[in-house]
Coordinates of C-alpha atoms in Angstrom, one line a residue:
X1 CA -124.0 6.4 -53.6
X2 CA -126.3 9.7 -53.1
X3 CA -125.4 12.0 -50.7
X4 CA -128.7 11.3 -48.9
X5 CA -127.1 7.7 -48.8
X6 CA -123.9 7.9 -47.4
X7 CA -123.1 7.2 -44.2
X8 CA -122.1 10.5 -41.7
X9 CA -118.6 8.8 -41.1
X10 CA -116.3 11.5 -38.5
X11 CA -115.6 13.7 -40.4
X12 CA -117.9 17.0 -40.6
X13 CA -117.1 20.6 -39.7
X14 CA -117.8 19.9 -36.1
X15 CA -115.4 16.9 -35.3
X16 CA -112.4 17.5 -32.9
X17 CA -109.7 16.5 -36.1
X18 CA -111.7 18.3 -39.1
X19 CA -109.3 21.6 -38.2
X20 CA -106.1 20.4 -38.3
X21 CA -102.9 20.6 -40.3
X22 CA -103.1 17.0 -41.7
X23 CA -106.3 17.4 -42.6
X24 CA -106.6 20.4 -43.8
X25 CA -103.5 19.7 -46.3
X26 CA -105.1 16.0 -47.3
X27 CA -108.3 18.5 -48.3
X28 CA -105.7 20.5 -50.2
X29 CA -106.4 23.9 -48.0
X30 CA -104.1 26.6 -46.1
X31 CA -102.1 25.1 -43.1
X32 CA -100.4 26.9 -40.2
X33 CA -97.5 24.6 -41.3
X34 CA -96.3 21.5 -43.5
X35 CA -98.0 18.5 -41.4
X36 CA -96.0 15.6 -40.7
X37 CA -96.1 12.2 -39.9
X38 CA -94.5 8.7 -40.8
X39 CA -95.0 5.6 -42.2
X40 CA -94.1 2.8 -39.7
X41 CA -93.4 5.4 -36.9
X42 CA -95.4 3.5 -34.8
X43 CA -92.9 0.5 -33.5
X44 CA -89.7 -0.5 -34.0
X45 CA -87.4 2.1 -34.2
X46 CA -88.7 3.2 -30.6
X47 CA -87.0 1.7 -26.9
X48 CA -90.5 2.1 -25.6
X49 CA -92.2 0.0 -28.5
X50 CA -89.5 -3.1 -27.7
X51 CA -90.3 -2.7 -24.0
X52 CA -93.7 -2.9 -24.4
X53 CA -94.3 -5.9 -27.6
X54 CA -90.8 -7.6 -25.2
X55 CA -91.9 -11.4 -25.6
X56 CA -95.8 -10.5 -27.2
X57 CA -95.4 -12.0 -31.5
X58 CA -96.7 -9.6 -33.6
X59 CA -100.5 -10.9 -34.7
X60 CA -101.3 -11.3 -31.1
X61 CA -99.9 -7.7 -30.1
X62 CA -102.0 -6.3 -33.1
X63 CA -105.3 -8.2 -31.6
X64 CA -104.3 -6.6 -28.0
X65 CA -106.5 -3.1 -28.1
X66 CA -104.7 -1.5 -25.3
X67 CA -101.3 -2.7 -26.8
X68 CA -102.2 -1.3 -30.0
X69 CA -103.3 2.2 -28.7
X70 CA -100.1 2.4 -26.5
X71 CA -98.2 1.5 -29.5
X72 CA -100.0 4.1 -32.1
X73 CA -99.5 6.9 -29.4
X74 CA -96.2 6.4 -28.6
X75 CA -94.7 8.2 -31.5
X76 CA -97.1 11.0 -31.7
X77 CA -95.8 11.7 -27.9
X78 CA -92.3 11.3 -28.3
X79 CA -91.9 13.3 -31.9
X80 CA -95.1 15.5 -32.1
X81 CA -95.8 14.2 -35.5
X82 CA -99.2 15.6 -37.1
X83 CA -101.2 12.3 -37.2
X84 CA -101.3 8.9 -35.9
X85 CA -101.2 5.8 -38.2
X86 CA -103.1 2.6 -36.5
X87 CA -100.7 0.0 -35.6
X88 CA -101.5 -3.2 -37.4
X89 CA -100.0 -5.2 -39.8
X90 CA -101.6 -5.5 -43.7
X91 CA -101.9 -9.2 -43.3
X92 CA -104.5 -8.7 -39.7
X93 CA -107.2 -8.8 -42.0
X94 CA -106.7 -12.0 -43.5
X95 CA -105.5 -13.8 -40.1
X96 CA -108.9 -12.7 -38.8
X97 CA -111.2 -14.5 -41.6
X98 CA -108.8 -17.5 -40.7
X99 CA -106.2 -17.9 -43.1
X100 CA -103.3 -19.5 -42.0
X101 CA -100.5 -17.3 -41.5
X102 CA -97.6 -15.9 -39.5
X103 CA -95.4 -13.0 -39.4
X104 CA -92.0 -15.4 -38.9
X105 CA -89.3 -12.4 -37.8
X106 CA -86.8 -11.4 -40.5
X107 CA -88.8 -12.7 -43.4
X108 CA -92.4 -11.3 -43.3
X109 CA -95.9 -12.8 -43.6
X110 CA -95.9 -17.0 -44.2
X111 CA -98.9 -18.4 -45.8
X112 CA -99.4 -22.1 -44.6
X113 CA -101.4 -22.7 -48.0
X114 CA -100.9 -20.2 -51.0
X115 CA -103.9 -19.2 -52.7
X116 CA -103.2 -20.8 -56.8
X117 CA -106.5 -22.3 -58.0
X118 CA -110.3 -21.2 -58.1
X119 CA -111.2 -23.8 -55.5
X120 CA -108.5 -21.9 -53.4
X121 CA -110.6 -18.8 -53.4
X122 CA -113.5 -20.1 -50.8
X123 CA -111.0 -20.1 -47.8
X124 CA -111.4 -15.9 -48.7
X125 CA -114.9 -15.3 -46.4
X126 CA -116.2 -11.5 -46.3
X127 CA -114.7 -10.1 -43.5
X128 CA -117.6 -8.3 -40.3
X129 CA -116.6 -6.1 -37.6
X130 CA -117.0 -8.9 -35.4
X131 CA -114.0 -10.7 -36.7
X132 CA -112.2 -7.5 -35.9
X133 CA -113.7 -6.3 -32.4
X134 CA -110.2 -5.3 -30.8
X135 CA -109.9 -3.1 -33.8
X136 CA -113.0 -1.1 -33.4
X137 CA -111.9 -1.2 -29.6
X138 CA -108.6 0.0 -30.2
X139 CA -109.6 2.8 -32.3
X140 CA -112.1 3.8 -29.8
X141 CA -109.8 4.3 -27.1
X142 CA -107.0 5.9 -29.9
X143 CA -109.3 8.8 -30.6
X144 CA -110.6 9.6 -27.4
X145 CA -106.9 10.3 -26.3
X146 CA -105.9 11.9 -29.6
X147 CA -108.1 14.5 -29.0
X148 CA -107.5 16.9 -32.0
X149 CA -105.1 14.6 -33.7
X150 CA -106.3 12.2 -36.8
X151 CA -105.9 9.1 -36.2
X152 CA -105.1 7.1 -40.1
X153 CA -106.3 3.6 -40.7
X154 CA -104.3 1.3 -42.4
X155 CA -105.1 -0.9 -44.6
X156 CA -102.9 -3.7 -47.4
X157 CA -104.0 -3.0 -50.9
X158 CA -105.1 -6.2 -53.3
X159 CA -102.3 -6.2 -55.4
X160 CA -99.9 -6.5 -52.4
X161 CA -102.1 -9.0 -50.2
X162 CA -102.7 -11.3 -53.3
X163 CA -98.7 -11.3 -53.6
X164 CA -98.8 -13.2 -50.1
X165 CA -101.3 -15.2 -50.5
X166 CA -100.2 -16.6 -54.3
X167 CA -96.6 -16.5 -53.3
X168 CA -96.8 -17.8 -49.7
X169 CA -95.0 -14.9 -48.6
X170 CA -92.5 -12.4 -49.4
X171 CA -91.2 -12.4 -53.4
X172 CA -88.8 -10.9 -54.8
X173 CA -89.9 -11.3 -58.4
X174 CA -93.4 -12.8 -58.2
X175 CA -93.3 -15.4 -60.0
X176 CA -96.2 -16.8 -59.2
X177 CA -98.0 -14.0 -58.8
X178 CA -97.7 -12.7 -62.3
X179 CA -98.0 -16.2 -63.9
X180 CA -101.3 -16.0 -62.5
X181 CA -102.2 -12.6 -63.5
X182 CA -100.6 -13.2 -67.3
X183 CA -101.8 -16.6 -67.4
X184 CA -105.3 -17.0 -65.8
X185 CA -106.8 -13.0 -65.4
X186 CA -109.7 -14.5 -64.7
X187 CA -108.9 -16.0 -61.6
X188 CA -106.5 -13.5 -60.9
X189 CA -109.4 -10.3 -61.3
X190 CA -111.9 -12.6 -58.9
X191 CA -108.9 -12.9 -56.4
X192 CA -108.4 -9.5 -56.1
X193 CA -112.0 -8.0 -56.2
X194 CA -112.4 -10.6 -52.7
X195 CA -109.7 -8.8 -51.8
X196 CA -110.8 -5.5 -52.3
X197 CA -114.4 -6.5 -50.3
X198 CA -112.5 -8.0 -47.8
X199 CA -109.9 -4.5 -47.8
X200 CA -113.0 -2.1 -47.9
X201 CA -114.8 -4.0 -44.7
X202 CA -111.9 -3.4 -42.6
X203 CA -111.2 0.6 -43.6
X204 CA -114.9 0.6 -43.0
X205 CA -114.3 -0.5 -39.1
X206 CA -111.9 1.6 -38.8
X207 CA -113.6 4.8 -40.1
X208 CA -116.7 3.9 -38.3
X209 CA -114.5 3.2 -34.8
X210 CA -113.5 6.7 -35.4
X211 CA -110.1 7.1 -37.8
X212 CA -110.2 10.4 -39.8
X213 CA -108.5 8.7 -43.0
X214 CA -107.5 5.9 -44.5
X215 CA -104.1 4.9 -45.9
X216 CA -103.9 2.3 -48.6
X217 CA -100.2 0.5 -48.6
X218 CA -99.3 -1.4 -52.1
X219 CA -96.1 -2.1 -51.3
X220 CA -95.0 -4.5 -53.8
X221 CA -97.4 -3.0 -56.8
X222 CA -93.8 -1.1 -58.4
X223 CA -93.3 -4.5 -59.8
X224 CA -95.8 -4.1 -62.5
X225 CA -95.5 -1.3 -65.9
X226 CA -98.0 1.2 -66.4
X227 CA -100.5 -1.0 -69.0
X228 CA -100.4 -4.3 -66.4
X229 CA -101.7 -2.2 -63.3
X230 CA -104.4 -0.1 -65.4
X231 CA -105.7 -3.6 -66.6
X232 CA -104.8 -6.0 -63.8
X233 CA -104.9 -4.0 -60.4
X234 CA -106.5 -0.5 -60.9
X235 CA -110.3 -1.7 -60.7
X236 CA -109.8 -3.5 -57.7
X237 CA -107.8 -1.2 -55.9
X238 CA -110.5 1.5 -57.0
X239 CA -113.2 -0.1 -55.3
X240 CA -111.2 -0.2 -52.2
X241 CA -111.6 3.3 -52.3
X242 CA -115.5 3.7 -53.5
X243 CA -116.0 1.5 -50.4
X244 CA -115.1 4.7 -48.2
X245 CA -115.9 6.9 -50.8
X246 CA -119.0 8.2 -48.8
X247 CA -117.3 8.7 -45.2
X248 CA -115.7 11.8 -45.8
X249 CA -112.5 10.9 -44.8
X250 CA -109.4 11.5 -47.2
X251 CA -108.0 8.5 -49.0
X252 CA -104.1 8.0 -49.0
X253 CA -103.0 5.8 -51.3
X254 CA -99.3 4.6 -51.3
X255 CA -96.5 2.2 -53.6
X256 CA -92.8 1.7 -53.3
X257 CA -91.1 1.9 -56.6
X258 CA -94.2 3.5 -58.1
X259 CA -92.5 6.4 -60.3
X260 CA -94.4 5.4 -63.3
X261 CA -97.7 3.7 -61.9
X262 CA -97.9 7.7 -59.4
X263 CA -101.5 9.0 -62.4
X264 CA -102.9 5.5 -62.4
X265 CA -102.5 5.4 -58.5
X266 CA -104.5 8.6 -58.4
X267 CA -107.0 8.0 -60.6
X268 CA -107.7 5.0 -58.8
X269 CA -109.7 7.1 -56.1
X270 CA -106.7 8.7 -53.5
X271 CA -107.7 12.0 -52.4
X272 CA -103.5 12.0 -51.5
X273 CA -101.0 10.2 -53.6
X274 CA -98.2 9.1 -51.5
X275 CA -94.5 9.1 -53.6
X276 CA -91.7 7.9 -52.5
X277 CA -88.3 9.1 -52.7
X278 CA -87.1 8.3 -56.6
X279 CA -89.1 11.1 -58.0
X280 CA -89.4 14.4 -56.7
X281 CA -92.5 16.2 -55.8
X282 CA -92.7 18.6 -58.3
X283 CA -92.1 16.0 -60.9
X284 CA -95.0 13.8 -59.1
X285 CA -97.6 16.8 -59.3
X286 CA -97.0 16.6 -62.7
X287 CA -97.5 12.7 -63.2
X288 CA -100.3 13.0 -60.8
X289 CA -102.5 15.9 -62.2
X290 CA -104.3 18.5 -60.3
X291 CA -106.9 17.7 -57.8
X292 CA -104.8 15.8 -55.2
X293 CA -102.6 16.0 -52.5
X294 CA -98.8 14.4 -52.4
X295 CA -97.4 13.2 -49.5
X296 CA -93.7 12.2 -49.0
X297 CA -91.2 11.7 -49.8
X298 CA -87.5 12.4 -47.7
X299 CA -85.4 9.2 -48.7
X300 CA -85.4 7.3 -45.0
X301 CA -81.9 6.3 -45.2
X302 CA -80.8 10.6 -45.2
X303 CA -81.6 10.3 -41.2
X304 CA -78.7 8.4 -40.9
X305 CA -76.3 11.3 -42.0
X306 CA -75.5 14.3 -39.8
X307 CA -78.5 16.7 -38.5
X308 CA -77.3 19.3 -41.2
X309 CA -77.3 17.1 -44.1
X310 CA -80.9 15.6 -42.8
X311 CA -82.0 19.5 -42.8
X312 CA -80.7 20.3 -46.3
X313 CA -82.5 17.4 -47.9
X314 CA -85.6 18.2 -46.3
X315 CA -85.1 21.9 -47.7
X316 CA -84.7 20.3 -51.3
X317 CA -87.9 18.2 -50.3
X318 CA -90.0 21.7 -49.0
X319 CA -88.7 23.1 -52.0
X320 CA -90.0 20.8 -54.2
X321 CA -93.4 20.9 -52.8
X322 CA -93.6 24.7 -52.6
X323 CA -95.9 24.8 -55.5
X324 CA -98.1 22.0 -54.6
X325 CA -102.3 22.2 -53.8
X326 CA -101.7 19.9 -50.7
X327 CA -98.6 18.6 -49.3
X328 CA -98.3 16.1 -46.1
X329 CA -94.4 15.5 -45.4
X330 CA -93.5 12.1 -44.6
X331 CA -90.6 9.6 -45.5
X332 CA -90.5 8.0 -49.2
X333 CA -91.1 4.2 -47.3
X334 CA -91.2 3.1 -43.7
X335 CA -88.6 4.5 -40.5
X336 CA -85.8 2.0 -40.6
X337 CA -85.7 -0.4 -37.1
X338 CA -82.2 0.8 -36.2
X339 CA -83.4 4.9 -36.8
X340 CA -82.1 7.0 -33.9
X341 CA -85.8 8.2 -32.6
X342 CA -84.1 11.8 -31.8
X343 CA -83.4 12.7 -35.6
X344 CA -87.1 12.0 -36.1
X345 CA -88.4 14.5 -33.1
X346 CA -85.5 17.0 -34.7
X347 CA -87.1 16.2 -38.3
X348 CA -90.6 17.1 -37.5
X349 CA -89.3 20.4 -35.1
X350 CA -87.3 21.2 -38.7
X351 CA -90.5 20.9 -40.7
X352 CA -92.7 22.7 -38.4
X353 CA -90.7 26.1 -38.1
X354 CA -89.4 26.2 -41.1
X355 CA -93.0 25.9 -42.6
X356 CA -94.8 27.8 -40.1
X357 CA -97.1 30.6 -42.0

């Protein structure tokens, strides 16, 4: 894509967000302090998020564009994080080009049908923005209250979104996943590059609707070595991120259990490499390489342990990232559903003085 090509996206000099700390750290630049934000802040560790989704299952409150942006703005009101991350759920996407699927509570996404032969494979259609309309909606009316806060998309990486759909939901050693990826890589490369069109179309709504990046969640991808992910997963989760490559907007892209996969993950297209809490930061800059931000990576389970002991291993966290081009501080995974909201507004007060420049 040219520059003459691509398409103006929200993100030039003039836009409300271009300015501020999230930003500015994703584009690896001074920052009047160490932004923060977290993954899964947006739900169910909050009284207000219960109250509100109280009765409402979980696909129908993400298709709900009014629930959605009182959902996304509830944390960024109650803890002053530095961003807002679109509430949704990595599985919308496929819901909406009509597989058949639920989110059954305490055990994940379902798939009625799992996806294990080539005929399998038509039931994947592109994905348009009008399958998604209450996304660009909701993003719409997310930015225009966010003012001078970025709003992040959100969006399931291939790797993680074929594990559904060829396991039929959550896995705990992917057994059929990797039989197909070992034992027909043809299929299995076709699978994921429909992915990765159908991933790519719905950052692009996003972007378009207005979101000022983009966040790519593999969550089960730490469940392949090094070799199997450059081979296997890489290209496709790389044109994920050429998709949006000419938008402007930094690309986040994030793994649990992805100590040795943190290079490939980068060179796969994030502007931002997200790390969780296994390795430290410094060590991760040095997996990683120059030329990108890190984002992370306090273990989650630490804000269960007294204010002080949250503070010191946020200082050992700060500390590691002192030397760092870019750093965004955020949890190594998701906030926990029984997290006490208060040590999260006293985390990102922490951050924020004891960063400010």
């Amino acid at each position: 894509m040219s520059a003459n090509d691509r398409p103006s996206g929200p993100q030039t000099k003039t836009s409300a967000t271009y300015d501020s700390a999230f930003l500015k750290a994703c584009r690896r630049e001074p920052v009047p302090h160490t932004p923060v934000w977290f993954m899964r802040q947006a739900g169910r560790s909050l009284p207000e998020y219960l109250k509100v989704r109280e009765g409402i299952p979980m696909l129908e409150s993400c298709a709900m564009p009014e629930l959605v942006a009182e959902i996304t703005m509830q944390p960024v009101r109650r803890h002053k994080v530095d961003a807002a991350v679109y509430y949704s759920d990595i599985v919308v996407p496929l819901k909406a080009i009509g597989i058949d699927l639920d989110i059954k509570p305490g055990v994940g996404p379902v798939i009625a049908e799992p996806i294990r032969t080539r005929a399998d494979l038509a039931r994947l259609r592109d994905l348009t923005p009008e399958d998604v309309p209450y996304v660009t909606e909701a993003v719409r009316l997310l930015t225009a209250e966010l003012g001078e806060t970025p709003l992040i998309g959100f969006a399931g990486a291939p790797f993680t979104l074929a594990s559904y759909l060829v396991e039929g939901g959550p896995s705990r050693n992917h057994e059929h996943t990797k039989a197909m990826m070992y034992g027909d890589p043809e299929l299995w490369a076709d699978l994921l590059d429909r992915l990765a069109e159908i991933t790519g179309a719905f950052l692009k709504v996003q972007i378009e609707a207005g979101a000022s990046a983009v966040q790519l969640f593999d969550s089960w991808v730490g469940a392949l070595a090094p070799a199997d992910y450059r081979r296997s997963v890489l290209p496709a989760s790389a044109k994920v991120f050429d998709a949006v490559a000419g938008y402007g907007v930094p690309r986040i892209h994030f793994g649990v259990g992805t100590g040795e996969l943190l290079g490939l993950m980068g060179e796969a297209g994030a502007d931002v490499v997200g790390v969780d809490w296994r390795v430290p930061l410094d060590e991760a800059a040095r997996r990683v390489g120059p030329g990108k931000a890190l984002q992370g990576n306090l273990d989650p389970a630490v804000l269960f342990a007294p204010t002080s002991a949250v503070e010191a291993k946020t200082r050992e966290v700060l500390d590691a990232a002192a030397g760092l081009e870019g750093h965004i501080f955020n949890l190594g995974h998701g906030v926990m559903p029984n997290m006490d909201p208060d040590a999260l507004s006293r985390l990102v007060e922490y951050v924020h003085t004891s960063t400010a420049r």
